[in-house]
Short mmCIF file of C-alpha atoms and ligand atoms in Angstrom, two decimals:
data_model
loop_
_atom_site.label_atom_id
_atom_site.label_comp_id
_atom_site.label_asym_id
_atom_site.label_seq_id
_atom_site.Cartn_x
_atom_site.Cartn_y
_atom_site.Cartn_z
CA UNK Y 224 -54.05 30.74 -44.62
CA UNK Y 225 -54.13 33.76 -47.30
CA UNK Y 226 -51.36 33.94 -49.32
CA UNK Y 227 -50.51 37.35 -51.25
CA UNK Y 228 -48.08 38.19 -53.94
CA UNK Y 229 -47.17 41.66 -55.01
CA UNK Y 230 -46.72 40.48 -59.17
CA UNK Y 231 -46.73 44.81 -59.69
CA UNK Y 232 -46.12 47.42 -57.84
CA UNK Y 233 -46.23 50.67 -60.44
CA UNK Y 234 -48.77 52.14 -62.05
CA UNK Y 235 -49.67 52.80 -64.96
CA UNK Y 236 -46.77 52.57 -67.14
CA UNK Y 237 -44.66 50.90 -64.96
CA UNK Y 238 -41.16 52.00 -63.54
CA UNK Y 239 -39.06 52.95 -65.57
CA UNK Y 240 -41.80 54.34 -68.01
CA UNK Y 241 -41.11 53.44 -71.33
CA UNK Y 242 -41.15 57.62 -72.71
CA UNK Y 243 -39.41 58.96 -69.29
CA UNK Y 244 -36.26 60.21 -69.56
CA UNK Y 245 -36.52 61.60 -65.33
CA UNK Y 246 -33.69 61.11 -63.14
CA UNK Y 247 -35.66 58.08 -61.42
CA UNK Y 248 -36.36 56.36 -64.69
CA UNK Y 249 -33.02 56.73 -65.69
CA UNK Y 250 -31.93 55.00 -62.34
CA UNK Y 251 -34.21 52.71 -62.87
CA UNK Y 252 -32.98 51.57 -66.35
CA UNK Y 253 -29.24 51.12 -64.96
CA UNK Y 254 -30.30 49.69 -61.68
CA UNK Y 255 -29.80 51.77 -59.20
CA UNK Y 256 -32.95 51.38 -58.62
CA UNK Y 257 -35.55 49.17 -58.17
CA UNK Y 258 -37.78 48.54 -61.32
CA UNK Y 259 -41.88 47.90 -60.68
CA UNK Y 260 -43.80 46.69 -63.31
CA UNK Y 261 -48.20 47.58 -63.93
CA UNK Y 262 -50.42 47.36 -60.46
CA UNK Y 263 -51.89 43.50 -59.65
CA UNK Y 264 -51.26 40.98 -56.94
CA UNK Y 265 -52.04 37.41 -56.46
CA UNK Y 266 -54.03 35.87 -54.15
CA UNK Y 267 -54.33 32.05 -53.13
CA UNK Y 268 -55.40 29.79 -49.77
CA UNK Y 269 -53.37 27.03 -50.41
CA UNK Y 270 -50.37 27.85 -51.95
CA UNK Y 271 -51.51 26.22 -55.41
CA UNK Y 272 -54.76 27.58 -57.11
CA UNK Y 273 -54.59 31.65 -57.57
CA UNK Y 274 -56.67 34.19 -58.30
CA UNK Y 275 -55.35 37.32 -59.73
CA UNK Y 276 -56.23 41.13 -58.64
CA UNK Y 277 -55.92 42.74 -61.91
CA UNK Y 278 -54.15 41.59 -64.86
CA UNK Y 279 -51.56 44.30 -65.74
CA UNK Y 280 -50.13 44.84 -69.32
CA UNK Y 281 -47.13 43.35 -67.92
CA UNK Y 282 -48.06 39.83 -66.82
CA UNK Y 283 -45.97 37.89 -69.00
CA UNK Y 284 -43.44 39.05 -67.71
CA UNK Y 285 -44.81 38.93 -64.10
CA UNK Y 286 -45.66 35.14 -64.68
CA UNK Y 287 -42.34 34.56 -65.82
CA UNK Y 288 -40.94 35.81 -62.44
CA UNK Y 289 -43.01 33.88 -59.89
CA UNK Y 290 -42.98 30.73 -59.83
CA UNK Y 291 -46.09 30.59 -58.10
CA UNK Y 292 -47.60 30.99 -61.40
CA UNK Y 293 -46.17 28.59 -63.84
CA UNK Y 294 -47.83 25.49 -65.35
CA UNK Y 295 -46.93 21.85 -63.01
CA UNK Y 296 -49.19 19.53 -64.18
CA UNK Y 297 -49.42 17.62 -68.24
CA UNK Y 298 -48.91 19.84 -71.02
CA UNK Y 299 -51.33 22.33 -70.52
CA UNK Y 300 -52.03 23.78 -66.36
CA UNK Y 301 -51.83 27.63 -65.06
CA UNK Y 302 -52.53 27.76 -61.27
CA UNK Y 303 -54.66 31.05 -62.02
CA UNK Y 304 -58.07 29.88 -61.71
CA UNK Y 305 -59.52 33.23 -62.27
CA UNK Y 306 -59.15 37.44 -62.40
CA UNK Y 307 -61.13 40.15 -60.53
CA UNK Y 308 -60.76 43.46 -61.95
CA UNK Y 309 -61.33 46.55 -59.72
CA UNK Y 310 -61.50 48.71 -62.85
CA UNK Y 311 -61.62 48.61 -66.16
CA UNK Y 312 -58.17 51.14 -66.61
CA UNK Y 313 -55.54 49.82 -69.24
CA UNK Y 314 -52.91 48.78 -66.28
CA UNK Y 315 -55.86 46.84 -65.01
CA UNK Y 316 -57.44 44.87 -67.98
CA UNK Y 317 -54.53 44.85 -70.75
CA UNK Y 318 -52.87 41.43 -69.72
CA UNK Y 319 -56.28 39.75 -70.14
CA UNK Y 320 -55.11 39.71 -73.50
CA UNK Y 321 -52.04 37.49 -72.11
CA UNK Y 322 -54.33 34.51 -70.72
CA UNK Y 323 -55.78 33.72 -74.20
CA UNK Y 324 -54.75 30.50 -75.61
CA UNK Y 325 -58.00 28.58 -74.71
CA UNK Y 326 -57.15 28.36 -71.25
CA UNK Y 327 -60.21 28.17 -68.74
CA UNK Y 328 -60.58 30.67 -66.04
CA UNK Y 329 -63.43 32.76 -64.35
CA UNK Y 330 -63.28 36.84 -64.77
CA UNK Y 331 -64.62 38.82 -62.29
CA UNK Y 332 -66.04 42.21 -62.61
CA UNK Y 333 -68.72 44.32 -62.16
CA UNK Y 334 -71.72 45.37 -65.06
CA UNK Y 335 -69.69 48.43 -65.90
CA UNK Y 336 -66.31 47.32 -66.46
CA UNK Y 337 -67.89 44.06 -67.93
CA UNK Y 338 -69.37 46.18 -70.67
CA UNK Y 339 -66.19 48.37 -71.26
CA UNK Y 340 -64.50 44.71 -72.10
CA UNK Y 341 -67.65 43.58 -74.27
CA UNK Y 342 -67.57 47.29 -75.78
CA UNK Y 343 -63.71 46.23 -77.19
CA UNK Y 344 -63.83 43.33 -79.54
CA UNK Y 345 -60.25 42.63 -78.97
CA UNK Y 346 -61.10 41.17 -75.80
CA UNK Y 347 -63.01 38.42 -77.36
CA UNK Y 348 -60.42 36.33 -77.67
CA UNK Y 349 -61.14 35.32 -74.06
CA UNK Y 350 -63.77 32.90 -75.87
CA UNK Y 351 -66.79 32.18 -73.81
CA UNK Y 352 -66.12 28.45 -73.75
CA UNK Y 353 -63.03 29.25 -71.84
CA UNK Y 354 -63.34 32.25 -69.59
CA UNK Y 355 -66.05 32.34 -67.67
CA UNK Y 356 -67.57 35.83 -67.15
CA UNK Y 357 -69.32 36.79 -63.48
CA UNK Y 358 -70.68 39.67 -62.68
CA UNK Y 359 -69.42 41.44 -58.95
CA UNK Y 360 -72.53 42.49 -56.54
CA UNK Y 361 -71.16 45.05 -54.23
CA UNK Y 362 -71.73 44.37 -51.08
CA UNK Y 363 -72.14 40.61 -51.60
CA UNK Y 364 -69.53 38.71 -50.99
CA UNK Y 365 -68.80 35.38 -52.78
CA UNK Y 366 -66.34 32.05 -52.46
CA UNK Y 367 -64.34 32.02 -55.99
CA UNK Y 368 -63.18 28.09 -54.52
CA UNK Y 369 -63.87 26.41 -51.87
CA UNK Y 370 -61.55 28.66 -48.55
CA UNK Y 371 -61.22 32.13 -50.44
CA UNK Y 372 -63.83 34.91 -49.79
CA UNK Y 373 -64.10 38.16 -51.47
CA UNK Y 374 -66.50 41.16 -51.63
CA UNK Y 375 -66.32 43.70 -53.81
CA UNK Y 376 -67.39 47.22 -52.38
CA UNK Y 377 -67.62 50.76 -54.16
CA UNK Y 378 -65.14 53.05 -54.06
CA UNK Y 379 -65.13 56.56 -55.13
CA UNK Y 380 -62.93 56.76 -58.48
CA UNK Y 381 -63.13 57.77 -62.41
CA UNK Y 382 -64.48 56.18 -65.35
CA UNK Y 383 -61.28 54.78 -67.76
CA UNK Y 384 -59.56 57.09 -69.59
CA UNK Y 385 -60.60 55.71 -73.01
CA UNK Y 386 -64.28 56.15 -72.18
CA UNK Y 387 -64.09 59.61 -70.16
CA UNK Y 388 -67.16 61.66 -71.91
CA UNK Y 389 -66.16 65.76 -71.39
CA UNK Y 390 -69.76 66.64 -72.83
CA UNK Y 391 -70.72 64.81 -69.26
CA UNK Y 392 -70.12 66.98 -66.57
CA UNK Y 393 -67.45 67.18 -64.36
CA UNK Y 394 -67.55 63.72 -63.33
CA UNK Y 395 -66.89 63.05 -67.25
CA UNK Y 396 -69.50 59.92 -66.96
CA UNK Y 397 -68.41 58.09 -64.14
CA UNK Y 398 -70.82 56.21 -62.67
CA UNK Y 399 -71.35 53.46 -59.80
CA UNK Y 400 -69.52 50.54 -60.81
CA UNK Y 401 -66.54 52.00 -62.25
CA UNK Y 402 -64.18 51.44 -59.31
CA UNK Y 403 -64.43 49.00 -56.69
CA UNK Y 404 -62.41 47.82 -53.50
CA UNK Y 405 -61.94 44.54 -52.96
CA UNK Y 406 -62.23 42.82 -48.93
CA UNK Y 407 -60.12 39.36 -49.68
CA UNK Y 408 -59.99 36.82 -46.61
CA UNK Y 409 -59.25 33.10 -45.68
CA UNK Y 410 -62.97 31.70 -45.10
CA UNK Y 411 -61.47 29.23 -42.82
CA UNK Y 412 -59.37 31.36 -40.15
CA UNK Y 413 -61.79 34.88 -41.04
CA UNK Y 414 -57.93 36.28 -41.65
CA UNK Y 415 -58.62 38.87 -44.40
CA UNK Y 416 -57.26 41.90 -46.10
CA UNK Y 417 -57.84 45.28 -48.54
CA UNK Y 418 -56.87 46.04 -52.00
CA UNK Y 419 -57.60 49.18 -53.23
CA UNK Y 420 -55.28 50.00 -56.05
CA UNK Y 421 -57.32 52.84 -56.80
CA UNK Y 422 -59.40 55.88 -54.62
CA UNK Y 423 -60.32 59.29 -55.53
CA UNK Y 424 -61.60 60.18 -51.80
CA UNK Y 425 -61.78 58.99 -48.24
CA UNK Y 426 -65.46 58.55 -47.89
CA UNK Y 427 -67.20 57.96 -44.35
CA UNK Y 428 -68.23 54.63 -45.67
CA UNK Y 429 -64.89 53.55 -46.72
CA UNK Y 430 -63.39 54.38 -43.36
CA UNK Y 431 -65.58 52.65 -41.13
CA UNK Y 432 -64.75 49.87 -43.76
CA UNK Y 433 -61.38 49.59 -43.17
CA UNK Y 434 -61.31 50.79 -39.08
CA UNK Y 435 -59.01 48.45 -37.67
CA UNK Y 436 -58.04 46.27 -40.41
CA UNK Y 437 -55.17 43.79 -40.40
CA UNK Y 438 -53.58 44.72 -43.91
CA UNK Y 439 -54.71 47.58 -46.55
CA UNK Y 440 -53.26 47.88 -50.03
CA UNK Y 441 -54.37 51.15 -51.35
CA UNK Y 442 -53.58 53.69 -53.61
CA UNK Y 443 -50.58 55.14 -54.15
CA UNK Y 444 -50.31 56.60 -57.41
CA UNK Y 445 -48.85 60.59 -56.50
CA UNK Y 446 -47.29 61.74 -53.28
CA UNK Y 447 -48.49 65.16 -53.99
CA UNK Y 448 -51.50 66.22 -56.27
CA UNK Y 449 -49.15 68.31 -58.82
CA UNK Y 450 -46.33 66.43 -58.79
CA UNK Y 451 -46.77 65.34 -63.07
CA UNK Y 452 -46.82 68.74 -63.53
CA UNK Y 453 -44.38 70.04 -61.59
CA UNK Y 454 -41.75 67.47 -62.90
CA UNK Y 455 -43.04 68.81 -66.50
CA UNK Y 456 -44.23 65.19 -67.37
CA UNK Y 457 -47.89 65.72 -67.45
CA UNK Y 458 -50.91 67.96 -67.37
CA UNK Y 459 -53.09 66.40 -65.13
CA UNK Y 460 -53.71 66.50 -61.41
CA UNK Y 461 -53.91 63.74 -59.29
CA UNK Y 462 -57.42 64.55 -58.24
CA UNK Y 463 -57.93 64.79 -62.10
CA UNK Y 464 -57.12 61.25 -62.38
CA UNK Y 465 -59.23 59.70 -59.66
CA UNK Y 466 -57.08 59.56 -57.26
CA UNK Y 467 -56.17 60.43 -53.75
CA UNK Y 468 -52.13 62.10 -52.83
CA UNK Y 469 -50.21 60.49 -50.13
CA UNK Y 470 -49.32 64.03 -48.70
CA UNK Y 471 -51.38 67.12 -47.62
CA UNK Y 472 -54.19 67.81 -45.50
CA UNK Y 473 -56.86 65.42 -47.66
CA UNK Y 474 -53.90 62.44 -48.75
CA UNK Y 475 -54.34 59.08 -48.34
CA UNK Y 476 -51.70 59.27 -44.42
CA UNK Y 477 -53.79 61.80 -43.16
CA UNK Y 478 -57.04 59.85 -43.96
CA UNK Y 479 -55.88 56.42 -42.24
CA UNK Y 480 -54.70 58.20 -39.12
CA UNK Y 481 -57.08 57.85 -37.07
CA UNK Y 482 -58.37 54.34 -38.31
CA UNK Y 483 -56.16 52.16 -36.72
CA UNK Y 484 -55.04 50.04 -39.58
CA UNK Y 485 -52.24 47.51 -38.27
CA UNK Y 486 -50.44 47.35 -41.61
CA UNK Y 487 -50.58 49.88 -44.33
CA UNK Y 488 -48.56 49.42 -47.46
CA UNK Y 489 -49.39 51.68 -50.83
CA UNK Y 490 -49.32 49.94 -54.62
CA UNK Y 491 -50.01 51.58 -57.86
CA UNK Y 492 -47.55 53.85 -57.74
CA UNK Y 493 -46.61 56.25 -60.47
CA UNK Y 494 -43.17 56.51 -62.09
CA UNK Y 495 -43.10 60.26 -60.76
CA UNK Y 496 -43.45 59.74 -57.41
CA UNK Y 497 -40.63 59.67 -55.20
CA UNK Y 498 -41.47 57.19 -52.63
CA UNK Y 499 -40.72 54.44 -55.23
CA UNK Y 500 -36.92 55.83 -54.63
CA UNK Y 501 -35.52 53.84 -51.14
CA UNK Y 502 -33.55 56.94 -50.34
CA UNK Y 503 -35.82 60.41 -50.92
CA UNK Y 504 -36.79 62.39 -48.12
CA UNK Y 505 -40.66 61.50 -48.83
CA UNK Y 506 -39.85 58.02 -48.87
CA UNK Y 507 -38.21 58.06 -45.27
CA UNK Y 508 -41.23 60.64 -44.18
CA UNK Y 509 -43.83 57.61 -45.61
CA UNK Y 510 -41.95 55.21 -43.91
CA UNK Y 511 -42.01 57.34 -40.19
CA UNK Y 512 -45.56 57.37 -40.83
CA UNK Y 513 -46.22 53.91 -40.57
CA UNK Y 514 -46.79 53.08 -44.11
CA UNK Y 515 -44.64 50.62 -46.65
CA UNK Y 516 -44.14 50.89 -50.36
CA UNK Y 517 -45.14 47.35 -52.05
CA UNK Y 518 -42.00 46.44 -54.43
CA UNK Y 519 -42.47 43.49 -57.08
CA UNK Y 520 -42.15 40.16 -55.15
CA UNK Y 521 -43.40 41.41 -52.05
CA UNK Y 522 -44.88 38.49 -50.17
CA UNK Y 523 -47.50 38.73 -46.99
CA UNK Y 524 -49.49 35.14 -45.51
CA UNK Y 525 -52.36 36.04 -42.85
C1 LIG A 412 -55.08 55.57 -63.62
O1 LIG A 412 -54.84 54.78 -62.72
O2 LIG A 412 -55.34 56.76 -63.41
C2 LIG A 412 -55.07 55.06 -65.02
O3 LIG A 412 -54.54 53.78 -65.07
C3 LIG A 412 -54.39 56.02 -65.92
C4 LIG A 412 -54.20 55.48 -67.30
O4 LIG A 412 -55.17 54.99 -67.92
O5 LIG A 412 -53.06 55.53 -67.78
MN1 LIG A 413 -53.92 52.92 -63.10
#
């Protein structure tokens, strides 16, 4: 049995955004509607030891919430026995600096976004007689404990924001390694799933990946490529940031279309975008086509 936990469904800066003053931010504040808090979900086989997707500037707070996550045993327990990372982005990596305390656990990324960590002395506080540091093959899939299977793959994506080189090309030094996709199942029953928080581009690879999966997380940071700029609360594009639109001929619902995917559901999604809103016109046209927009809490077992 695979459990999974939506601990955040926003992206970067979370909804409400601290600096936002939009309509949808403002909702958010008085509650009409629905915060998120930073990108990451939990994963576990039996209900008790859990390995996190990400760890999100906001996982205090997230830990708080679930109760999934708090200490049972003695003085000193966590059920999270370890973290994968899928990038090395601030939403991503900033709540590593939550799980200090000398508490054991394994972290789980590739050479690249192992080096931007080593590369920041801050996160050194994850001592190395307490966190245990892996490095992700692509492509090679590995048992974290004993029932839960995971493979990291490449995905197409962008180098951080904090390391982005502009004397190096368009691609600004991105390289393999950077972004990855993680396959997640239940060794036991095969029962498995996708998170992909994060995808610049529907490659050929990537579809015959996910053709006819059970359950895909994947990016939804924008429903439309200009939509920052339009709402005057940002310069950059969505392709600019790495990332694929949910709307328009090359978006993420025209790309799973024809791939049969039996349940779609989109995380990491930006404060500007208004399918976090239950009752926008784009949310109700995501909705007709087949997808679901993962909320804080959100539970799935395969
Ligand atoms: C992204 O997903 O594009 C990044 O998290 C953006 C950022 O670093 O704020
Ligand atoms: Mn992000």
């Amino acid at each position: 049995m695979l459990h999974i936990l939506v601990l955040g469904a926003a992206a970067g800066g979370g909804f409400p955004q601290w600096n936002s003053n939009s309509a949808a931010c403002r909702r958010a504040r008085v509650g009409t509607a629905r915060q998120a808090t930073q990108s990451s979900v939990a994963v576990s086989c039996d209900g008790a030891t859990w390995y996190l997707l990400n760890a999100s500037p906001d996982l205090r707070q997230q830990i708080n919430e679930r109760p999934q996550l708090h200490p049972r045993f003695g003085r000193r327990h966590s059920p999270i026995a370890g973290v994968v990372l899928t990038n090395a982005d601030v939403d991503h990596v900033a709540g590593l600096l939550c799980l200090r305390e000398s508490h054991p656990f394994s972290l789980y990324a590739t050479t690249r976004v192992h080096a931007a960590l080593r590369a920041n002395p801050i996160f050194g506080v994850l001592s190395p007689a307490c966190v245990t540091r892996h490095e992700l093959a692509p492509g090679e899939p590995f048992r974290p404990v004993t029932g839960l299977e995971i493979e990291a793959f490449a995905v197409p994506g962008k180098v951080p924001l904090y390391l982005e080189d502009p004397q190096a090309g368009p691609g600004l030094g991105t390289a393999d390694g950077d972004t990855i996709g993680l396959r997640i199942a239940d060794a036991a029953s095969g029962r498995h799933f996708f998170y992909i928080p994060g995808c610049a581009a529907m490659t050929d690879a990537l579809a015959d990946r996910l053709y006819g999966a059970p359950l895909v997380f994947f990016d939804g940071t924008l429903y439309r490529d200009d939509e920052m700029i339009r709402a005057g609360e940002g310069a950059k594009t969505g392709r600019r940031m790495g990332h694929m639109s949910m709307s328009g001929p090359d978006g993420v619902v025209a790309a799973f279309a024809p791939l049969g995917v039996r349940r779609r559901i989109f995380i990491h999604i930006n404060n500007t975008n208004p399918t976090l809103l239950d009752d926008t016109p784009e949310r109700r046209e995501i909705e007709a086509a087949g997808w679901e927009i993962a909320y804080d809490g959100m539970e799935a077992i395969l």
